[in-house]
Short mmCIF file of C-alpha atoms and ligand atoms in Angstrom, two decimals:
data_model
loop_
_atom_site.label_atom_id
_atom_site.label_comp_id
_atom_site.label_asym_id
_atom_site.label_seq_id
_atom_site.Cartn_x
_atom_site.Cartn_y
_atom_site.Cartn_z
CA MET A 9 58.17 -109.17 -19.51
CA SER A 10 58.06 -110.95 -16.47
CA LYS A 11 55.67 -113.14 -14.02
CA VAL A 12 56.15 -113.57 -10.49
CA VAL A 13 54.83 -117.19 -9.61
CA LYS A 14 54.45 -117.72 -6.17
CA PHE A 15 53.41 -120.98 -4.89
CA GLY A 16 51.64 -122.30 -1.52
CA GLY A 17 52.79 -124.83 0.67
CA SER A 18 50.79 -127.53 0.14
CA SER A 19 52.19 -126.97 -3.98
CA LEU A 20 55.64 -127.68 -1.95
CA ALA A 21 55.09 -130.50 0.19
CA ASP A 22 57.08 -132.91 -1.16
CA ALA A 23 59.78 -134.45 -3.65
CA LYS A 24 56.61 -135.29 -5.50
CA GLN A 25 55.42 -131.86 -5.85
CA PHE A 26 58.95 -129.57 -6.15
CA LYS A 27 59.10 -132.06 -9.51
CA LYS A 28 55.32 -130.64 -11.00
CA VAL A 29 56.46 -126.96 -9.60
CA ALA A 30 59.49 -126.89 -11.72
CA ASP A 31 58.27 -128.54 -14.56
CA ILE A 32 55.58 -125.47 -15.01
CA ILE A 33 58.28 -123.16 -14.22
CA ARG A 34 60.26 -124.29 -17.34
CA ALA A 35 57.08 -124.43 -19.26
CA ASP A 36 57.14 -120.89 -19.94
CA SER A 37 60.52 -118.69 -19.64
CA GLU A 38 58.48 -115.53 -18.59
CA ARG A 39 58.36 -117.64 -14.88
CA VAL A 40 61.58 -115.70 -13.34
CA TYR A 41 60.88 -114.99 -9.89
CA VAL A 42 59.43 -117.47 -7.23
CA VAL A 43 57.44 -116.91 -4.23
CA PRO A 44 57.47 -119.96 -2.22
CA SER A 45 56.56 -120.86 1.16
CA ALA A 46 56.81 -123.45 3.59
CA PRO A 47 56.77 -127.28 2.61
CA GLY A 48 51.91 -127.51 3.76
CA LYS A 49 50.29 -130.66 4.89
CA ARG A 50 51.03 -133.79 2.51
CA PHE A 51 47.69 -135.55 4.09
CA SER A 52 45.31 -134.42 5.80
CA ASP A 53 46.24 -134.50 9.35
CA ASP A 54 50.32 -133.68 8.45
CA THR A 55 51.94 -130.71 10.17
CA LYS A 56 52.90 -127.44 7.85
CA VAL A 57 56.61 -127.03 8.78
CA THR A 58 55.13 -123.35 10.04
CA ASP A 59 53.56 -124.79 12.80
CA LEU A 60 56.53 -127.46 13.25
CA LEU A 61 58.19 -124.17 13.92
CA TYR A 62 56.12 -122.52 15.97
CA GLN A 63 56.45 -125.74 18.31
CA CYS A 64 59.78 -126.29 18.30
CA TYR A 65 60.13 -122.58 19.59
CA GLU A 66 57.91 -122.85 22.01
CA ARG A 67 59.10 -126.55 23.13
CA THR A 68 62.71 -124.76 23.46
CA LEU A 69 61.46 -121.52 25.48
CA THR A 70 60.29 -124.22 28.01
CA GLY A 71 63.73 -125.62 28.20
CA GLU A 72 64.29 -128.30 25.06
CA ASP A 73 66.80 -128.90 23.73
CA PHE A 74 66.86 -127.27 20.56
CA ALA A 75 69.06 -130.12 17.74
CA LYS A 76 65.67 -132.28 19.34
CA ALA A 77 62.77 -129.38 19.15
CA PHE A 78 64.33 -128.86 15.73
CA GLN A 79 64.03 -132.83 14.65
CA PRO A 80 61.05 -132.55 12.56
CA VAL A 81 61.80 -129.29 10.48
CA ARG A 82 65.10 -130.79 10.26
CA GLU A 83 63.58 -134.59 8.50
CA ARG A 84 60.99 -132.56 6.10
CA PHE A 85 64.09 -130.40 4.97
CA ASP A 86 66.41 -133.58 4.13
CA GLY A 87 63.75 -135.57 2.94
CA ILE A 88 62.94 -133.50 0.19
CA ILE A 89 66.55 -132.92 -0.40
CA ALA A 90 66.99 -136.71 -0.93
CA GLU A 91 64.65 -138.14 -2.85
CA LEU A 92 64.93 -134.99 -5.23
CA GLY A 93 68.85 -136.23 -5.47
CA LEU A 94 70.47 -132.99 -4.74
CA SER A 95 73.96 -132.86 -3.07
CA LEU A 96 73.31 -129.75 -2.04
CA SER A 97 73.35 -129.45 2.38
CA LEU A 98 71.25 -127.17 4.89
CA GLU A 99 73.36 -128.39 8.30
CA GLU A 100 75.72 -125.51 8.20
CA GLU A 101 72.29 -123.54 7.86
CA TYR A 102 70.64 -125.57 10.43
CA VAL A 103 73.85 -124.75 13.45
CA LYS A 104 72.70 -121.52 12.47
CA ILE A 105 69.33 -121.41 13.13
CA GLY A 106 70.04 -122.99 16.74
CA THR A 107 73.64 -120.40 17.48
CA ASP A 108 70.25 -117.70 16.23
CA PHE A 109 67.63 -119.59 18.71
CA ARG A 110 69.93 -119.85 21.64
CA ASN A 111 70.81 -115.77 21.10
CA GLY A 112 66.61 -115.20 21.65
CA ALA A 113 65.71 -115.09 18.06
CA ASN A 114 62.32 -114.21 18.44
CA ARG A 115 58.95 -116.47 17.72
CA ASP A 116 58.82 -114.74 13.50
CA TYR A 117 62.48 -115.70 13.24
CA ALA A 118 61.55 -119.25 14.37
CA ALA A 119 58.25 -119.14 11.70
CA SER A 120 60.27 -117.88 8.35
CA ARG A 121 62.97 -120.97 8.24
CA GLY A 122 60.44 -122.75 6.81
CA GLU A 123 60.13 -120.92 3.64
CA TYR A 124 64.12 -119.69 4.09
CA LEU A 125 64.97 -123.15 3.85
CA ASN A 126 62.94 -124.24 1.25
CA GLY A 127 63.51 -121.14 -0.80
CA ILE A 128 66.54 -122.26 -0.54
CA ILE A 129 65.91 -124.94 -1.40
CA LEU A 130 63.44 -124.59 -4.53
CA ALA A 131 66.65 -122.00 -5.68
CA ASP A 132 69.02 -125.07 -5.90
CA TYR A 133 66.61 -126.92 -7.52
CA LEU A 134 65.82 -124.65 -9.77
CA GLY A 135 69.27 -123.14 -10.35
CA TYR A 136 67.77 -119.46 -9.82
CA LYS A 137 69.66 -117.09 -6.95
CA PHE A 138 68.47 -116.87 -3.70
CA VAL A 139 67.27 -113.94 -2.97
CA ASP A 140 67.04 -113.86 1.09
CA ALA A 141 63.75 -111.78 1.57
CA ALA A 142 65.18 -110.40 4.51
CA LYS A 143 67.25 -107.92 2.37
CA GLY A 144 64.15 -106.76 0.28
CA ILE A 145 61.07 -106.33 2.15
CA PHE A 146 61.10 -104.61 5.03
CA PHE A 147 58.46 -103.11 8.08
CA ASP A 148 58.80 -99.91 9.54
CA ASN A 149 60.01 -98.91 13.82
CA LYS A 150 55.83 -99.45 14.30
CA GLY A 151 55.84 -102.93 12.30
CA ASN A 152 54.15 -102.32 9.24
CA PHE A 153 54.77 -102.71 5.49
CA ASP A 154 56.97 -100.61 4.76
CA SER A 155 55.88 -99.71 0.89
CA ASP A 156 58.60 -97.63 -0.51
CA ILE A 157 61.68 -99.04 0.91
CA THR A 158 60.87 -102.36 0.09
CA ASN A 159 59.90 -101.24 -4.12
CA ALA A 160 63.37 -99.07 -3.77
CA CYS A 161 65.47 -102.72 -2.38
CA LEU A 162 63.78 -105.24 -4.06
CA GLY A 163 63.36 -103.53 -7.45
CA ALA A 164 66.92 -102.80 -7.38
CA ILE A 165 68.07 -106.44 -6.35
CA LEU A 166 65.40 -107.92 -9.05
CA GLU A 167 66.87 -105.79 -11.46
CA LYS A 168 70.08 -106.93 -11.78
CA THR A 169 69.12 -110.96 -10.91
CA PRO A 170 67.35 -112.60 -13.53
CA LYS A 171 65.69 -115.10 -12.29
CA ALA A 172 65.64 -115.66 -8.46
CA VAL A 173 63.31 -116.94 -5.62
CA ILE A 174 62.46 -115.07 -2.79
CA PRO A 175 61.02 -117.05 -0.26
CA GLY A 176 57.76 -115.65 1.73
CA PHE A 177 56.07 -115.06 4.69
CA TYR A 178 58.58 -112.22 6.46
CA GLY A 179 60.72 -109.34 5.86
CA ALA A 180 63.15 -107.30 8.08
CA MET A 181 62.50 -104.94 10.73
CA PRO A 182 64.28 -101.64 10.59
CA ASP A 183 66.88 -103.31 13.31
CA GLY A 184 67.42 -106.41 11.28
CA SER A 185 65.64 -108.40 13.09
CA ILE A 186 62.86 -110.69 10.66
CA LYS A 187 59.07 -110.28 10.86
CA THR A 188 56.33 -112.22 9.78
CA PHE A 189 53.18 -111.14 8.08
CA SER A 190 50.04 -113.10 9.94
CA ARG A 191 49.20 -116.80 8.76
CA GLY A 192 49.26 -117.48 5.11
CA GLY A 193 51.49 -114.07 3.87
CA SER A 194 54.21 -115.56 0.86
CA ASP A 195 50.81 -114.15 -0.60
CA PHE A 196 51.45 -110.84 0.24
CA THR A 197 55.55 -111.56 -0.35
CA GLY A 198 54.27 -112.63 -3.83
CA SER A 199 51.96 -109.79 -4.60
CA VAL A 200 54.81 -107.38 -2.92
CA VAL A 201 57.61 -109.31 -5.09
CA ALA A 202 55.09 -108.81 -8.76
CA LYS A 203 55.04 -104.58 -7.58
CA ALA A 204 58.72 -104.56 -7.30
CA ALA A 205 59.88 -106.13 -9.94
CA GLY A 206 56.80 -104.75 -12.51
CA ALA A 207 55.58 -107.48 -13.84
CA SER A 208 53.28 -108.85 -16.42
CA LEU A 209 51.77 -111.18 -14.02
CA TYR A 210 51.42 -112.55 -10.87
CA GLU A 211 50.26 -116.26 -10.83
CA ASN A 212 49.17 -117.52 -7.71
CA TRP A 213 49.79 -120.82 -7.56
CA THR A 214 48.32 -123.44 -4.99
CA ASP A 215 45.71 -126.56 -4.67
CA VAL A 216 42.23 -125.46 -6.66
CA SER A 217 41.88 -124.62 -9.98
CA GLY A 218 40.81 -120.72 -9.43
CA PHE A 219 38.62 -118.89 -6.66
CA LEU A 220 35.63 -121.09 -6.37
CA VAL A 221 31.41 -119.36 -5.87
CA ALA A 222 32.15 -121.14 -2.62
CA ASP A 223 34.29 -123.19 0.31
CA PRO A 224 34.76 -126.33 -1.28
CA ARG A 225 34.70 -127.73 2.25
CA ILE A 226 31.47 -126.75 2.92
CA VAL A 227 29.92 -126.65 -1.16
CA ASP A 228 30.08 -129.86 -2.69
CA LYS A 229 32.29 -129.51 -6.03
CA PRO A 230 30.53 -125.52 -6.76
CA GLU A 231 31.88 -123.67 -9.58
CA GLY A 232 34.48 -122.07 -10.54
CA ILE A 233 34.83 -117.87 -11.11
CA GLU A 234 36.58 -116.80 -14.69
CA VAL A 235 37.06 -113.17 -13.45
CA ILE A 236 36.71 -111.17 -10.89
CA THR A 237 37.52 -107.76 -9.51
CA TYR A 238 39.97 -106.43 -6.71
CA SER A 239 36.95 -105.15 -5.52
CA GLU A 240 35.08 -108.75 -5.16
CA LEU A 241 37.97 -110.59 -4.49
CA ARG A 242 38.63 -107.78 -1.39
CA GLU A 243 35.42 -108.07 -0.39
CA LEU A 244 35.03 -111.78 -0.31
CA SER A 245 39.06 -112.48 1.38
CA TYR A 246 37.75 -110.95 4.19
CA MET A 247 35.02 -112.63 4.58
CA GLY A 248 37.28 -115.55 4.89
CA ALA A 249 37.60 -116.83 1.49
CA GLY A 250 40.95 -118.24 2.29
CA VAL A 251 42.23 -119.02 -1.31
CA LEU A 252 44.26 -115.34 -0.75
CA HIS A 253 45.49 -113.54 2.22
CA GLU A 254 42.69 -110.59 3.01
CA ASP A 255 46.21 -107.51 2.25
CA ALA A 256 47.72 -109.32 -0.65
CA ILE A 257 46.05 -107.75 -3.79
CA PHE A 258 46.70 -103.67 -2.41
CA PRO A 259 51.00 -104.36 -4.23
CA VAL A 260 49.55 -104.75 -6.97
CA ARG A 261 46.69 -103.04 -7.73
CA SER A 262 48.28 -100.17 -7.29
CA ALA A 263 50.61 -101.08 -10.21
CA ASN A 264 47.63 -102.86 -12.02
CA ILE A 265 49.25 -105.99 -12.25
CA PRO A 266 46.50 -109.25 -13.03
CA ILE A 267 46.62 -111.45 -10.43
CA ASN A 268 45.96 -115.54 -12.25
CA ILE A 269 45.58 -118.32 -9.65
CA LYS A 270 46.20 -121.89 -10.58
CA ASN A 271 46.06 -125.01 -9.94
CA THR A 272 50.32 -127.00 -9.57
CA ASN A 273 48.46 -130.47 -10.01
CA ALA A 274 46.13 -129.15 -12.58
CA PRO A 275 48.75 -126.00 -14.45
CA ASP A 276 45.95 -126.25 -17.54
CA ASP A 277 43.33 -125.40 -16.17
CA ALA A 278 42.46 -121.60 -16.79
CA GLY A 279 42.19 -120.88 -12.64
CA THR A 280 40.98 -117.30 -11.67
CA LEU A 281 41.91 -114.17 -13.38
CA ILE A 282 41.93 -111.26 -10.62
CA VAL A 283 41.87 -108.03 -12.39
CA PRO A 284 41.72 -104.06 -11.54
CA SER A 285 37.71 -103.90 -13.91
CA ALA A 286 35.44 -106.48 -15.15
CA LYS A 287 34.50 -104.09 -18.62
CA ASN A 288 35.59 -106.25 -20.90
CA ALA A 289 33.60 -109.02 -18.09
CA PRO A 290 30.53 -108.99 -17.99
CA ALA A 291 29.11 -110.58 -14.92
CA LYS A 292 28.68 -114.96 -15.19
CA TYR A 293 25.98 -115.14 -12.48
CA LEU A 294 24.40 -112.54 -10.21
CA ILE A 295 26.62 -112.88 -7.45
CA THR A 296 30.01 -113.47 -7.70
CA GLY A 297 31.08 -115.73 -4.92
CA ILE A 298 29.96 -116.45 -1.17
CA ALA A 299 32.22 -116.53 1.71
CA GLY A 300 31.68 -116.24 5.46
CA LYS A 301 33.22 -116.29 9.04
CA LYS A 302 32.12 -117.25 12.41
CA ASP A 303 32.51 -116.47 16.35
CA PHE A 304 31.23 -112.42 16.32
CA SER A 305 29.00 -110.48 18.78
CA VAL A 306 26.89 -108.30 18.64
CA ILE A 307 26.98 -105.45 21.92
CA SER A 308 23.56 -104.87 21.95
CA ILE A 309 22.38 -101.12 22.79
CA GLU A 310 18.58 -99.74 23.25
CA LYS A 311 18.08 -96.59 24.38
CA ASP A 312 15.34 -94.55 24.50
CA ARG A 313 15.77 -91.09 22.04
CA MET A 314 19.38 -91.71 21.53
CA ASN A 315 18.93 -90.55 18.02
CA SER A 316 18.87 -87.60 20.05
CA GLU A 317 21.32 -87.25 22.38
CA LYS A 318 24.23 -85.67 20.38
CA GLY A 319 27.94 -87.47 20.36
CA PHE A 320 26.00 -90.48 21.16
CA MET A 321 28.14 -92.98 18.69
CA ARG A 322 31.09 -91.02 19.24
CA ARG A 323 31.05 -91.73 22.84
CA MET A 324 30.69 -95.31 22.65
CA LEU A 325 33.33 -96.14 19.37
CA GLN A 326 35.47 -93.97 21.61
CA VAL A 327 35.18 -97.10 24.41
CA LEU A 328 35.39 -100.01 21.67
CA GLU A 329 38.34 -98.23 20.56
CA ASN A 330 40.23 -97.57 23.91
CA HIS A 331 39.53 -101.15 24.52
CA GLY A 332 41.43 -101.58 21.06
CA ILE A 333 38.05 -103.55 19.57
CA PHE A 334 37.58 -102.57 15.71
CA PRO A 335 33.71 -102.34 15.15
CA GLU A 336 32.84 -104.48 12.03
CA HIS A 337 29.83 -103.55 11.70
CA MET A 338 27.05 -101.82 12.78
CA PRO A 339 23.76 -101.74 12.20
CA THR A 340 21.99 -99.12 14.27
CA GLY A 341 17.65 -98.14 14.17
CA ILE A 342 16.14 -94.89 15.50
CA ASP A 343 16.46 -95.77 19.35
CA THR A 344 19.39 -98.62 19.07
CA VAL A 345 22.98 -99.52 17.92
CA SER A 346 24.34 -103.35 17.48
CA VAL A 347 28.29 -103.07 17.43
CA VAL A 348 29.50 -106.55 15.18
CA VAL A 349 33.10 -107.34 16.80
CA ASN A 350 35.59 -110.34 16.72
CA SER A 351 33.93 -112.53 19.58
CA HIS A 352 38.61 -112.95 19.80
CA GLU A 353 39.07 -109.41 20.65
CA LEU A 354 36.91 -109.64 24.34
CA ASP A 355 38.92 -111.68 25.29
CA GLY A 356 39.92 -111.23 29.34
CA GLN A 357 38.21 -107.23 28.89
CA ARG A 358 34.27 -108.54 29.16
CA GLU A 359 33.41 -107.26 32.01
CA LYS A 360 35.32 -104.14 32.04
CA LEU A 361 34.20 -102.65 28.03
CA ALA A 362 30.03 -104.19 29.22
CA GLN A 363 30.81 -101.51 32.27
CA ARG A 364 32.25 -98.60 30.91
CA LEU A 365 30.17 -99.33 28.31
CA LYS A 366 26.91 -99.02 31.08
CA GLU A 367 28.27 -96.01 32.29
CA VAL A 368 29.14 -93.39 28.61
CA ALA A 369 25.49 -95.27 27.40
CA ARG A 370 23.13 -95.33 30.43
CA PRO A 371 21.11 -97.54 28.59
CA ASP A 372 17.95 -99.57 29.23
CA HIS A 373 19.29 -102.72 27.78
CA PHE A 374 22.76 -103.59 27.43
CA GLU A 375 23.80 -107.16 26.24
CA ILE A 376 26.00 -108.78 24.01
CA ILE A 377 24.80 -111.47 22.88
CA ASP A 378 27.84 -114.49 21.05
CA GLY A 379 27.71 -117.02 18.52
CA LEU A 380 27.06 -115.43 15.42
CA ALA A 381 28.48 -115.83 12.10
CA LEU A 382 28.03 -113.30 9.34
CA ILE A 383 28.23 -114.20 4.95
CA ALA A 384 29.00 -111.95 2.62
CA VAL A 385 27.28 -112.47 -1.02
CA VAL A 386 28.96 -110.28 -3.47
CA GLY A 387 29.08 -109.14 -6.91
CA ARG A 388 29.29 -107.02 -9.05
CA GLY A 389 26.90 -108.41 -10.86
CA MET A 390 24.05 -107.06 -8.58
CA LYS A 391 25.01 -103.48 -8.75
CA SER A 392 22.01 -102.86 -10.72
CA ALA A 393 19.69 -105.53 -10.21
CA LYS A 394 17.24 -105.44 -8.47
CA GLY A 395 15.97 -107.86 -5.69
CA THR A 396 18.87 -110.29 -5.13
CA ALA A 397 18.46 -109.17 -0.85
CA THR A 398 15.28 -110.49 -1.79
CA ARG A 399 16.32 -113.65 -3.45
CA VAL A 400 19.55 -114.14 -0.28
CA PHE A 401 16.77 -114.15 1.99
CA ALA A 402 14.23 -116.27 0.55
CA ALA A 403 16.39 -118.70 0.22
CA LEU A 404 17.45 -118.50 4.05
CA SER A 405 13.36 -118.70 5.15
CA HIS A 406 13.02 -121.48 3.09
CA ALA A 407 15.31 -123.65 4.96
CA ASP A 408 14.10 -121.71 8.70
CA ILE A 409 17.14 -119.60 9.14
CA ASN A 410 16.84 -116.48 11.86
CA ILE A 411 18.56 -113.84 10.43
CA ARG A 412 19.82 -111.93 12.59
CA MET A 413 21.42 -108.57 11.11
CA ILE A 414 21.79 -106.96 7.22
CA ASP A 415 23.85 -105.17 5.74
CA GLN A 416 24.41 -104.04 2.96
CA GLY A 417 27.16 -101.60 0.73
CA SER A 418 26.72 -98.32 -0.60
CA SER A 419 28.98 -99.85 -3.11
CA GLU A 420 26.24 -102.47 -3.51
CA LEU A 421 29.31 -105.03 -4.58
CA ASN A 422 27.81 -107.08 -1.34
CA ILE A 423 25.04 -107.94 1.46
CA ILE A 424 25.96 -109.42 4.91
CA VAL A 425 24.30 -110.84 6.43
CA GLY A 426 24.31 -112.74 10.33
CA ILE A 427 22.82 -114.87 11.12
CA ASP A 428 23.51 -118.00 14.03
CA GLU A 429 26.65 -120.48 13.91
CA LYS A 430 25.19 -122.96 14.02
CA ASP A 431 23.35 -122.78 10.12
CA PHE A 432 26.33 -120.92 9.14
CA GLU A 433 27.17 -123.93 6.63
CA LYS A 434 23.58 -124.61 6.16
CA ALA A 435 23.18 -120.72 5.45
CA ILE A 436 26.06 -120.66 2.36
CA ARG A 437 24.59 -124.45 1.02
CA VAL A 438 20.99 -122.67 -0.16
CA ILE A 439 22.51 -119.19 -0.65
CA TYR A 440 25.22 -121.47 -3.15
CA ASP A 441 21.18 -123.47 -4.86
CA MET A 442 19.52 -120.88 -5.31
CA PHE A 443 21.98 -118.80 -7.25
CA ILE A 444 24.13 -120.74 -9.76
CA LEU A 445 21.87 -123.82 -8.66
CA SER A 446 18.89 -122.30 -10.40
CA GLU A 447 20.64 -120.09 -13.14
CA GLN A 448 22.53 -123.31 -14.15
CA GLY A 449 18.85 -124.62 -15.04
CA GLU A 450 17.85 -121.01 -16.98
CA LYS A 451 20.79 -121.77 -19.14
P1 ADP B 27 48.45 -122.96 -0.40
O1 ADP B 27 48.64 -123.10 0.45
O2 ADP B 27 48.39 -122.70 -2.10
O3 ADP B 27 48.01 -120.94 0.00
P2 ADP B 27 45.28 -121.87 0.70
O4 ADP B 27 45.15 -123.27 1.54
O5 ADP B 27 45.93 -120.90 1.55
O6 ADP B 27 46.09 -122.65 -0.03
O7 ADP B 27 44.31 -122.10 0.23
C1 ADP B 27 43.32 -122.77 -0.69
C2 ADP B 27 42.17 -123.56 0.22
O8 ADP B 27 41.76 -122.30 -0.03
C3 ADP B 27 41.84 -124.36 -1.16
O9 ADP B 27 42.49 -125.42 -0.25
C4 ADP B 27 39.69 -124.81 -0.40
O10 ADP B 27 39.83 -125.24 0.19
C5 ADP B 27 40.47 -123.20 0.44
N1 ADP B 27 38.86 -122.16 0.08
C6 ADP B 27 38.38 -122.18 0.94
N2 ADP B 27 37.57 -120.62 0.25
C7 ADP B 27 37.95 -120.63 -1.80
C8 ADP B 27 36.84 -120.92 -2.45
N3 ADP B 27 35.86 -119.27 -2.20
N4 ADP B 27 37.44 -121.09 -3.30
C9 ADP B 27 38.26 -122.30 -3.39
N5 ADP B 27 38.79 -122.42 -2.21
C10 ADP B 27 38.78 -122.16 -1.22
N1 LIG B 28 54.11 -120.69 6.29
C1 LIG B 28 53.33 -119.87 6.37
C2 LIG B 28 51.96 -119.59 6.42
O1 LIG B 28 51.52 -121.29 6.99
C3 LIG B 28 52.41 -118.44 4.88
C4 LIG B 28 51.75 -118.35 4.01
O2 LIG B 28 52.23 -120.44 3.69
O3 LIG B 28 52.30 -118.02 3.52
O4 LIG B 28 51.16 -119.07 7.09
MG1 MG B 29 47.78 -119.65 1.39
#
């Protein structure tokens, strides 16, 4: 059986990290397909190679010489090669990238070179074959990931390549040009490779010992999650738990391949196992995790007898769709509807949208309120348990935090609350204390 191992940017930030990665791979002969990110931050105010590449691209657009703009990227890679003592030279690759830039290569191409070059180094260091993701991972004409073609092509390549390094984050368009996934997309590549290889496990190596109940930048030393289901994870990643890209579970989910999140800096820690169903893994706490995001706006519409006006909702949603706006939540009352949207989706079209909605809805009151944060409290354990919502609300009200919106999915897997952005961190901490600290006390 084969395992696919993906290493994030911090796991490959410098030669010292490369050595840890090689030790991990060599410790298990089933770790045969390796998906690297580009080198990440070595210290907190360092710049990720992907960001250096975006900067390089912008600088060349404003007329700067490629060699000069590319220098910071080159230094990172040459530094790693020298420190690892490899005889590899990337000189020809740098020349090719310069030529491609001059021939008008796009921004995604520029960004993808971080994973591409890092993959070449890692393959050389491990003695594995390098497989360019552009040869096996494909998008369709509309720029959507094409899972059928990818599975067939990548599957065929891997079948005849027993050990390979496949760079994360990018693939090819039908015309051969390079396209990247969204930021953090190497997690998705790892999942795609695991599916194409028919792997028994997808190990995702990062800088924390698995998924934690809450973001460690907000809650001090949060408890780790041993087992989490695909559905729980999906809710948490969508709501901003940054460990895994929000789409990364889809390819492996369809093939029933578990994911294990592991820590490159503490490889013996068990990490988090992400499984299709948790039949054999009872939840440890009532809730599995808490995550949240800032920067939401509420479009609030009030109108007497709104509920008796047929097609009202459809017309409103049509206006939003015409403006390319996706409604995240839509709590409704008899005569009110609030649509929660990502604030950035309103950029540049706020006035026009408001005007159009007013024309269509003819509301008694219309308002767009900014500064909303959403927090999701997620857990398979809350399904049959009574009082989960009460405890969330009690925690928030004791902390004097006003709840501006409530939404509970019908799957009873999550409760979402909308609060003022200024209360965001505090809210996560008090919910954590309510469910984890107090239950720890009882255990
Ligand atoms: P990589 O570079 O390995 O892909 P990321 O930076 O994308 O790693 O993801 C790991 C980071 O996610 C952690 O360092 C941590 O700061 C952050 N994070 C946010 N929410 C959580 C959570 N619930 N559990 C663990 N880590 C979290
Ligand atoms: N290097 C890319 C990024 O910084 C992809 C990844 O790390 O997953 O977003
Ligand atoms: Mg990541």
